[in-house]
PDB file of C-alpha atoms in Angstrom:
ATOM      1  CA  UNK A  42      -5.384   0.864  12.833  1.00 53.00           C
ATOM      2  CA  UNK A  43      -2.700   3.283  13.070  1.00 82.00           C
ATOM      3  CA  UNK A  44       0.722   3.017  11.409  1.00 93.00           C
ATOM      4  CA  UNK A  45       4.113   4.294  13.217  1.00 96.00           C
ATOM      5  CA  UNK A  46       4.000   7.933  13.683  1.00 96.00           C
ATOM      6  CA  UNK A  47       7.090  10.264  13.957  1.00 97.00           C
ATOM      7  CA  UNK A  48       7.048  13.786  15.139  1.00 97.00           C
ATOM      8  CA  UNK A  49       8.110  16.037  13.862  1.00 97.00           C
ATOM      9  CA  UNK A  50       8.625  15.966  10.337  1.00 96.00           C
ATOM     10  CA  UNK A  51      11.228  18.421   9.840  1.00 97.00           C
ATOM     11  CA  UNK A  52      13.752  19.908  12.292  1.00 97.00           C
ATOM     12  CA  UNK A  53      15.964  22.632  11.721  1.00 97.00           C
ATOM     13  CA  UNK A  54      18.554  23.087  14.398  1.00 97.00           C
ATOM     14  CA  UNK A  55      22.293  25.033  14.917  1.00 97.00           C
ATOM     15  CA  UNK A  56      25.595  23.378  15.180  1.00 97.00           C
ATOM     16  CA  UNK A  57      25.800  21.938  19.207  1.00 97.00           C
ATOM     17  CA  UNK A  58      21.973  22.046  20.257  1.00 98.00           C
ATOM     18  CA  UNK A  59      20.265  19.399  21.591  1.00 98.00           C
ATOM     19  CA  UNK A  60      17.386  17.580  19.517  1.00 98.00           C
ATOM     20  CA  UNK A  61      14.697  15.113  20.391  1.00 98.00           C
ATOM     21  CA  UNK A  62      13.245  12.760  18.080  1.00 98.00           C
ATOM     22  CA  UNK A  63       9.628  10.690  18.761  1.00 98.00           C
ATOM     23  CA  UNK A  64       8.467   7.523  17.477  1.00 98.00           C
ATOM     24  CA  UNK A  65       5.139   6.083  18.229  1.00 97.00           C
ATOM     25  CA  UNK A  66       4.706   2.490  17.086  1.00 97.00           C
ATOM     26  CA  UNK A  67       1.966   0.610  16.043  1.00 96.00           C
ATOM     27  CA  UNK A  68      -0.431  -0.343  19.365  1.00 94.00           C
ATOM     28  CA  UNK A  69       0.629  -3.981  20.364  1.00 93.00           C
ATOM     29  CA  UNK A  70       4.063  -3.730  18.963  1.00 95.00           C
ATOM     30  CA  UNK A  71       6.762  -5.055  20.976  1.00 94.00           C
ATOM     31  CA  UNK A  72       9.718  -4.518  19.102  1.00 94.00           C
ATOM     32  CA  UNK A  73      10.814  -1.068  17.885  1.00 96.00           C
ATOM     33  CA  UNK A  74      13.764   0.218  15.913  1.00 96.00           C
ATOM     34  CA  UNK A  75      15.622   3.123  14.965  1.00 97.00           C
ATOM     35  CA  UNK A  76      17.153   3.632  11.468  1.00 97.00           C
ATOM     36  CA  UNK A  77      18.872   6.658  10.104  1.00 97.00           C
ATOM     37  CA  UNK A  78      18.643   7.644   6.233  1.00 95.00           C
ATOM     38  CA  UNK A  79      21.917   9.755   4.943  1.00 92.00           C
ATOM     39  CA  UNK A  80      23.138  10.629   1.372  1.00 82.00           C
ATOM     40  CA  UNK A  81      26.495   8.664   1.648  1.00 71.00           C
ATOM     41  CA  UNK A  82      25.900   6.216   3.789  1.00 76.00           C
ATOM     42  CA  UNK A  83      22.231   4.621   2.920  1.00 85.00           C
ATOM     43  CA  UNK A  84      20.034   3.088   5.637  1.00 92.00           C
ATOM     44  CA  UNK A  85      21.839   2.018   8.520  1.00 94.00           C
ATOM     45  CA  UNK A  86      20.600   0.362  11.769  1.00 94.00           C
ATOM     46  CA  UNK A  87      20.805   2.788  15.103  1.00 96.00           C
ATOM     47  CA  UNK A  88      19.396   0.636  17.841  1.00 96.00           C
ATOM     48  CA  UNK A  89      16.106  -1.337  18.800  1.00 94.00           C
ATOM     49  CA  UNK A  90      14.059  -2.710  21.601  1.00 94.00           C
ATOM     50  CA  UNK A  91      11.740  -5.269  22.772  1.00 93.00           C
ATOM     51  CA  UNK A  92       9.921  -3.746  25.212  1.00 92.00           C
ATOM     52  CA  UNK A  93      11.643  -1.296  27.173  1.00 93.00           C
ATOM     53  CA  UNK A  94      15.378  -3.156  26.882  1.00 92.00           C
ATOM     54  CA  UNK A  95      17.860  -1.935  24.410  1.00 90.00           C
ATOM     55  CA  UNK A  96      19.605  -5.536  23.422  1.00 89.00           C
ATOM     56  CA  UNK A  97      21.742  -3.970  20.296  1.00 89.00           C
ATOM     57  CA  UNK A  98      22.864  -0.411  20.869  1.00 90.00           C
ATOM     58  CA  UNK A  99      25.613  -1.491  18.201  1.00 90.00           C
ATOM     59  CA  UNK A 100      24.910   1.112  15.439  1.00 93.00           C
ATOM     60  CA  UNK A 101      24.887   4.298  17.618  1.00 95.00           C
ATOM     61  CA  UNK A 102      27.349   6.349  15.774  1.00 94.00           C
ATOM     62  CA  UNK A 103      28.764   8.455  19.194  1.00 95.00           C
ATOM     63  CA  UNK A 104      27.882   8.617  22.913  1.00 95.00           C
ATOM     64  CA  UNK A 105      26.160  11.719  21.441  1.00 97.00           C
ATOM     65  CA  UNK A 106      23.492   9.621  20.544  1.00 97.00           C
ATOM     66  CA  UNK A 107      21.040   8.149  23.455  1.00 97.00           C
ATOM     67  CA  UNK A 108      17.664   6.341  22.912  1.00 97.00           C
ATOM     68  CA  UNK A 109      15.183   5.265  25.404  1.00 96.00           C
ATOM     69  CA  UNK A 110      11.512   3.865  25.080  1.00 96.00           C
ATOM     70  CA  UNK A 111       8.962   3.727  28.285  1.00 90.00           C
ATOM     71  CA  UNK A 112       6.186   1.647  29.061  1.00 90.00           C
ATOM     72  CA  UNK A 113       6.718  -0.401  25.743  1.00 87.00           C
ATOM     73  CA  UNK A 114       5.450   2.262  23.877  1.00 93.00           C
ATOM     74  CA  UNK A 115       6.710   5.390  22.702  1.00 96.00           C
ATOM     75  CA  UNK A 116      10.225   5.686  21.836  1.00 98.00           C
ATOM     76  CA  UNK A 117      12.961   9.107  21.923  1.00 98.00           C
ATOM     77  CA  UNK A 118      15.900   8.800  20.150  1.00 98.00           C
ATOM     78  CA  UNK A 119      18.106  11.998  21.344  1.00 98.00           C
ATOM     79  CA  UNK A 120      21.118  14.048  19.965  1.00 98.00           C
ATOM     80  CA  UNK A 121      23.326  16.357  22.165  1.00 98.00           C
ATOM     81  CA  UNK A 122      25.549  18.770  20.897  1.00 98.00           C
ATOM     82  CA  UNK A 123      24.274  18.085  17.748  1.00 98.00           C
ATOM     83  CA  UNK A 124      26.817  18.326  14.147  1.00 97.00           C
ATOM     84  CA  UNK A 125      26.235  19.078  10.633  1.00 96.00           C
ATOM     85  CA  UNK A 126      27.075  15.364   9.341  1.00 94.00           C
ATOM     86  CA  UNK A 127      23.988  14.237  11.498  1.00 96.00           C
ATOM     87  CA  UNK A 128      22.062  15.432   9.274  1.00 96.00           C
ATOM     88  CA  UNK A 129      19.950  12.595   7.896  1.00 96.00           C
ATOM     89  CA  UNK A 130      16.549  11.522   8.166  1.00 96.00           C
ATOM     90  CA  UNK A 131      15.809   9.326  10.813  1.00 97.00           C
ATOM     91  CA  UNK A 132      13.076   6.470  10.339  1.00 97.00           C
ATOM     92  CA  UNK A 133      11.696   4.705  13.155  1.00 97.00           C
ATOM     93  CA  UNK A 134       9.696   1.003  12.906  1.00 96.00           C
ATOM     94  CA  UNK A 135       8.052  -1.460  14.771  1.00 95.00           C
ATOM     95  CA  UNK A 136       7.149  -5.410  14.422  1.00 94.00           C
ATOM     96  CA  UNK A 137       4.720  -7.481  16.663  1.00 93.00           C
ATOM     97  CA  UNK A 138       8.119  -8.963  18.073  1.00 86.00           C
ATOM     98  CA  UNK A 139      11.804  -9.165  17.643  1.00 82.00           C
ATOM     99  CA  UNK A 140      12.020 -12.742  15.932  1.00 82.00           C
ATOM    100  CA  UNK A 141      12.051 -11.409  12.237  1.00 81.00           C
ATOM    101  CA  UNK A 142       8.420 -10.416  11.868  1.00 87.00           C
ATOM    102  CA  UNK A 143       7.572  -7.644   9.182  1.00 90.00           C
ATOM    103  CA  UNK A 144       9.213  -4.459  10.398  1.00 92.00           C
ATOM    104  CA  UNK A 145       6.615  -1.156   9.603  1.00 94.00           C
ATOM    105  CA  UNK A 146       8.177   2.056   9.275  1.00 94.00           C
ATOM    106  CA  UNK A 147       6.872   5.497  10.113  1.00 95.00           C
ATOM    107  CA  UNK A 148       7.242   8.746   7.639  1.00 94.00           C
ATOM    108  CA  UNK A 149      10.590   9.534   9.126  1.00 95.00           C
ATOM    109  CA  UNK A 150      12.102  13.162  10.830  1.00 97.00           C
ATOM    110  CA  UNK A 151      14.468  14.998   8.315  1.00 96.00           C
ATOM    111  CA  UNK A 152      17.097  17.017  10.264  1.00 97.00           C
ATOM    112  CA  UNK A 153      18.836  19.742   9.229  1.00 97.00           C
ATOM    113  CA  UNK A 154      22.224  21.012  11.273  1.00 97.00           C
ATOM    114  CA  UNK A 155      23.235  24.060   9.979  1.00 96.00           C
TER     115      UNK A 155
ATOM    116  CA  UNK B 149      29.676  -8.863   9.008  1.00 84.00           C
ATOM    117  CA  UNK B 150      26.164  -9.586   6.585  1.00 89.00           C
ATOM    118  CA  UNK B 151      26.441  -7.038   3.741  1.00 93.00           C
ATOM    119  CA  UNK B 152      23.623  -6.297   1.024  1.00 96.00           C
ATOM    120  CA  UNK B 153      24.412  -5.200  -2.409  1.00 96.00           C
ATOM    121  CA  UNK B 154      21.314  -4.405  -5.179  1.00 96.00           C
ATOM    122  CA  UNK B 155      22.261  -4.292  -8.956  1.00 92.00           C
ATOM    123  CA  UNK B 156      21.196  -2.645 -10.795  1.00 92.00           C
ATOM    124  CA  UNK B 157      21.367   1.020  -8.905  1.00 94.00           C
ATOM    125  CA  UNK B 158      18.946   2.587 -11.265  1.00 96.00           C
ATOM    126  CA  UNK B 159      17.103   1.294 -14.428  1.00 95.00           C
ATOM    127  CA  UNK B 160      14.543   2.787 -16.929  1.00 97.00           C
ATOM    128  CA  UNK B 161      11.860   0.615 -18.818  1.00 96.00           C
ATOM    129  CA  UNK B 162       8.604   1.103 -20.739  1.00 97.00           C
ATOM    130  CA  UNK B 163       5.608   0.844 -19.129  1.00 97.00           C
ATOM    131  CA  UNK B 164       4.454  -3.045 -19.949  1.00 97.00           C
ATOM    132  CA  UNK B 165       7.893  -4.745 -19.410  1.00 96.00           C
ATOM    133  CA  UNK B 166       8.869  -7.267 -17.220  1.00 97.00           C
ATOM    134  CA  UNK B 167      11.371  -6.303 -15.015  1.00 95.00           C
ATOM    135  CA  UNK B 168      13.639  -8.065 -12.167  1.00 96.00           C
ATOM    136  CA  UNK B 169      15.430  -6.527  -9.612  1.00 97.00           C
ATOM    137  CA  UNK B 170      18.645  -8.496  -7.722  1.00 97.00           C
ATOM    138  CA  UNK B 171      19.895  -8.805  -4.247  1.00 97.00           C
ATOM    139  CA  UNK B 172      22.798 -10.153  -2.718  1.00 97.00           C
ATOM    140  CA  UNK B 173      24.097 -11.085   0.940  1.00 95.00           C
ATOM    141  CA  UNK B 174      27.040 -12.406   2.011  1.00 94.00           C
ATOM    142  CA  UNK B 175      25.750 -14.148   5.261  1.00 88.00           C
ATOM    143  CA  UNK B 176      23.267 -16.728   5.149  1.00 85.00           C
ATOM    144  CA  UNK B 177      22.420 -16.383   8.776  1.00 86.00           C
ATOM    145  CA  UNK B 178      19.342 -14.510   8.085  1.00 88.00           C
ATOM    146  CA  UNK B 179      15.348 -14.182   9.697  1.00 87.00           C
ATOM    147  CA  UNK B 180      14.196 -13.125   6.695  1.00 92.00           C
ATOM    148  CA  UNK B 181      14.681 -11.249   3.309  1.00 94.00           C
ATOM    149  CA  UNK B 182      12.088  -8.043   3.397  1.00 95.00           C
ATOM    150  CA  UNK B 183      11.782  -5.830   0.284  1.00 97.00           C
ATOM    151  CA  UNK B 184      10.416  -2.506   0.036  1.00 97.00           C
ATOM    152  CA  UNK B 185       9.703   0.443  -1.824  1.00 97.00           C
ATOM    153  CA  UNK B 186      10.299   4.226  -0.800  1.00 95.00           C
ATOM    154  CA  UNK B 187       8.779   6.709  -2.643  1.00 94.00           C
ATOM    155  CA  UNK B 188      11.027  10.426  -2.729  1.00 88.00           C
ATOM    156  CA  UNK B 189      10.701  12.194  -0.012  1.00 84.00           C
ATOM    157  CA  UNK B 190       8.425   9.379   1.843  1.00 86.00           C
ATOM    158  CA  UNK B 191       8.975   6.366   4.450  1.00 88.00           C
ATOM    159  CA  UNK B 192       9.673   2.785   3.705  1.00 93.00           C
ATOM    160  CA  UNK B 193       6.169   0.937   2.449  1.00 94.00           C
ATOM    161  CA  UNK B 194       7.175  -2.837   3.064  1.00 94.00           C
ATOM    162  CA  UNK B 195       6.172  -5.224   0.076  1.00 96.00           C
ATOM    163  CA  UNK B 196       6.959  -8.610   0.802  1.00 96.00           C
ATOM    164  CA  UNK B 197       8.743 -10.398   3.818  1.00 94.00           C
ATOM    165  CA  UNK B 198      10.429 -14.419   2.901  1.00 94.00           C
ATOM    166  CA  UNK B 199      11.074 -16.130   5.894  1.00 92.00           C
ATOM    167  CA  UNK B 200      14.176 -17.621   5.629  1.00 91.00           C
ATOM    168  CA  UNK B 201      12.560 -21.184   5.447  1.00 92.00           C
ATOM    169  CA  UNK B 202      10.508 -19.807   2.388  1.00 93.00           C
ATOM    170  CA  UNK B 203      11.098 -19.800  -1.042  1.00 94.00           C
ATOM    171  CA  UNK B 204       8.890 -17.424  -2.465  1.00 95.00           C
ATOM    172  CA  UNK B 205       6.351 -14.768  -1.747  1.00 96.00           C
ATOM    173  CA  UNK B 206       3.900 -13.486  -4.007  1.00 97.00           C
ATOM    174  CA  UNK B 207       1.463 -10.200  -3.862  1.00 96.00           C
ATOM    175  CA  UNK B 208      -0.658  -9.169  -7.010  1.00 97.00           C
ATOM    176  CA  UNK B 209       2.248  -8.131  -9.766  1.00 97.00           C
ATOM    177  CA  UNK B 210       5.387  -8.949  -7.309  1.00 98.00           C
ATOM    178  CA  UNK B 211       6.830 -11.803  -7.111  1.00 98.00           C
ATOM    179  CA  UNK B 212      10.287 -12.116  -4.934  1.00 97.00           C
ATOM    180  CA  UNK B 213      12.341 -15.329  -4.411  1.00 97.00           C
ATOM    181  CA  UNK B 214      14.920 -16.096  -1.722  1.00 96.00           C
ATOM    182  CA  UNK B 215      17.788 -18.682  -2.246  1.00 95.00           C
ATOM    183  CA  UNK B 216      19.829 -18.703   0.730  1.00 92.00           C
ATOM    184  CA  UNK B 217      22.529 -21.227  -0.175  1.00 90.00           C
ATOM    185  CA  UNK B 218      23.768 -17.990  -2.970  1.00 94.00           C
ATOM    186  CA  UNK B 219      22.797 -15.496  -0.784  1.00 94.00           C
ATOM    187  CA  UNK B 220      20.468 -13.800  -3.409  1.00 96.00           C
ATOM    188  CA  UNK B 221      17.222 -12.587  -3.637  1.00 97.00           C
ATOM    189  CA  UNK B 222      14.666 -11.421  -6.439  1.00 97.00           C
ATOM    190  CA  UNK B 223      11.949  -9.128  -6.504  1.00 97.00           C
ATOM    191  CA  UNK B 224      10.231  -9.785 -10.449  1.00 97.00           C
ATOM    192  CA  UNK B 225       7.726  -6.937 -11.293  1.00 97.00           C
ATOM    193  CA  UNK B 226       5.063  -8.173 -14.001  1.00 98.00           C
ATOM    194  CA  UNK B 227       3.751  -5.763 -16.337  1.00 97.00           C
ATOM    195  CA  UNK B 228       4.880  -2.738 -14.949  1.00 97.00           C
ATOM    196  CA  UNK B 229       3.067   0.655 -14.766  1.00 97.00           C
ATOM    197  CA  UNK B 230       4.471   4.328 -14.123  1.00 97.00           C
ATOM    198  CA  UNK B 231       2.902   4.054 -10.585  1.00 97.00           C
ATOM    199  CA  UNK B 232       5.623   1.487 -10.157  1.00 97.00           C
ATOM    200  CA  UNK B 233       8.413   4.122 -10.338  1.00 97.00           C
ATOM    201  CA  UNK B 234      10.147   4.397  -6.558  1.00 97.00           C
ATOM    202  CA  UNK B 235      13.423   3.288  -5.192  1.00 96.00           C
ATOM    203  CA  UNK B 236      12.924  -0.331  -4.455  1.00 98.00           C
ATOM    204  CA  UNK B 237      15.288  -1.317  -0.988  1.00 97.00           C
ATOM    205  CA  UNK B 238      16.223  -5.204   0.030  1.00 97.00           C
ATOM    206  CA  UNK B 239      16.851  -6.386   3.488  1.00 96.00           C
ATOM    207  CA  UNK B 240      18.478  -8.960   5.418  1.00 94.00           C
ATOM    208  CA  UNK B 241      16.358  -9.432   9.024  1.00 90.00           C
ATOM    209  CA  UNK B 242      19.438 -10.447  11.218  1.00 85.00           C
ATOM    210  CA  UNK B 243      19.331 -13.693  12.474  1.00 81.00           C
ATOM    211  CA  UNK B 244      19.728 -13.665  16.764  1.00 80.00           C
ATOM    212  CA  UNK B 245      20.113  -9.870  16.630  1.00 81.00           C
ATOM    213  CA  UNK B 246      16.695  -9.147  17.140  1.00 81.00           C
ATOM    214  CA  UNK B 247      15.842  -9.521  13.551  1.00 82.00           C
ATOM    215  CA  UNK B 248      17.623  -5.663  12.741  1.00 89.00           C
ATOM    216  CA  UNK B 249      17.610  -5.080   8.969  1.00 93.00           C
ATOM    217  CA  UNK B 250      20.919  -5.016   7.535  1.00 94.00           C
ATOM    218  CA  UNK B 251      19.454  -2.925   4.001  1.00 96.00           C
ATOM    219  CA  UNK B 252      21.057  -2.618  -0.134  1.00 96.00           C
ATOM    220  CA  UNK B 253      21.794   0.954  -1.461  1.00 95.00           C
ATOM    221  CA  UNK B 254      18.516   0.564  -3.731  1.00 96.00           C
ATOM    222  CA  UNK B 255      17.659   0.161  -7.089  1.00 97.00           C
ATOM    223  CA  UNK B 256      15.882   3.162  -8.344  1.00 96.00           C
ATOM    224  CA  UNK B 257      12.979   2.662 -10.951  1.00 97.00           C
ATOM    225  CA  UNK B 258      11.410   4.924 -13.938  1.00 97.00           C
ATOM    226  CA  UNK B 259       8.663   3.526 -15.638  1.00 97.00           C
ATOM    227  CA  UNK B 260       7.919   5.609 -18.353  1.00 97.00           C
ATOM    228  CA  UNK B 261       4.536   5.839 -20.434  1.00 95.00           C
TER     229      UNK B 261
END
């Protein structure tokens, strides 16, 4: 079947606009997370869900940042007023469940802030 | 707070060697140990997941070991092959945190011909 999908690819964007990432996990998938990819700091954990709920929203970096995920299935991670050190690539993954089952991670969105 | 250190960050070897790559953690309060290889400019491909009650996972030439009570973990390449050259990334699943990956900085691999 299918393996995570992340659109888009590549996004360019200016100093304070708003961006949308997507994340599409694999079909049957109950547990999804969000993972962001920078230079200086590695890969760090964002936030994840089982189902629809958002148990750990612990690695958000600001109130900038805002994720939500509907009908257990596709997943946005959003950034307002966006700044040039969120640049990063930002890799989204999914596991049958949330009890430390193989986690499967999509291609990933590379964002640019200029 | 679990951290995850990988030594070396980079190494070089001929094609043919043996090679082993280390990872530490400083909580034993793990799911799991997952390692995985990213490829420049490409996603995570996942290579081998040890539960926590494991000691050892094998697939074709890897081989990676978990010993919880040191906090490290190994990922032994046999007779490697140019193809093999990638970043290789270690992670800690989270224990009671939903099983988030807590990941190392990498080691990054050349195999050369």
């Amino acid at each position: 079947g299918a393996g995570v999908s992340q659109s888009p690819s590549n996004k360019v964007t200016e100093k304070g606009k708003d961006v949308e990432l997507r994340c599409d996990p694999i079909s049957g998938h109950t547990a999804l997370y969000w993972y962001r990819q920078s230079l200086g700091q590695g890969l760090e954990f964002l936030i994840y869900f089982q189902g629809n709920s958002a148990p750990d929203k612990s690695g958000l970096p600001s109130d900038r940042f805002s994720a939500e995920r509907t009908g257990g299935s596709v997943s946005t991670l959003t950034i307002q007023r966006t700044q040039q050190e969120d640049s990063a690539v930002y890799l989204c993954a999914s596991s049958l469940n949330s009890g430390g089952e193989t986690q499967y991670f999509g291609p990933g969105t590379r964002l640019l802030v200029l | 707070k679990q951290e995850v250190t990988q030594i070396p960050a980079a190494l070089s070897v001929p094609e043919g060697e043996n090679l082993v790559l280390n990872c530490s953690f400083t909580d034993s309060a793990i799911y799991n140990l997952q390692w995985f290889r990213q490829d420049p400019g490409k996603g995570l491909t996942s290579l081998l997941l040890i539960q926590s009650s494991q000691r050892e996972q094998t697939s074709g030439r890897l081989n990676a070991s978990l010993d919880k009570s040191s906090g490290r973990s190994t990922l032994y390449i046999a007779a490697s092959q140019p193809g093999d050259s990638a970043t290789y990334l270690c992670a800690a699943g989270i224990y009671n945190q939903g099983g988030k990956l807590i990941f190392g900085q990498g080691t990054e691999l050349s195999v050369k011909p």
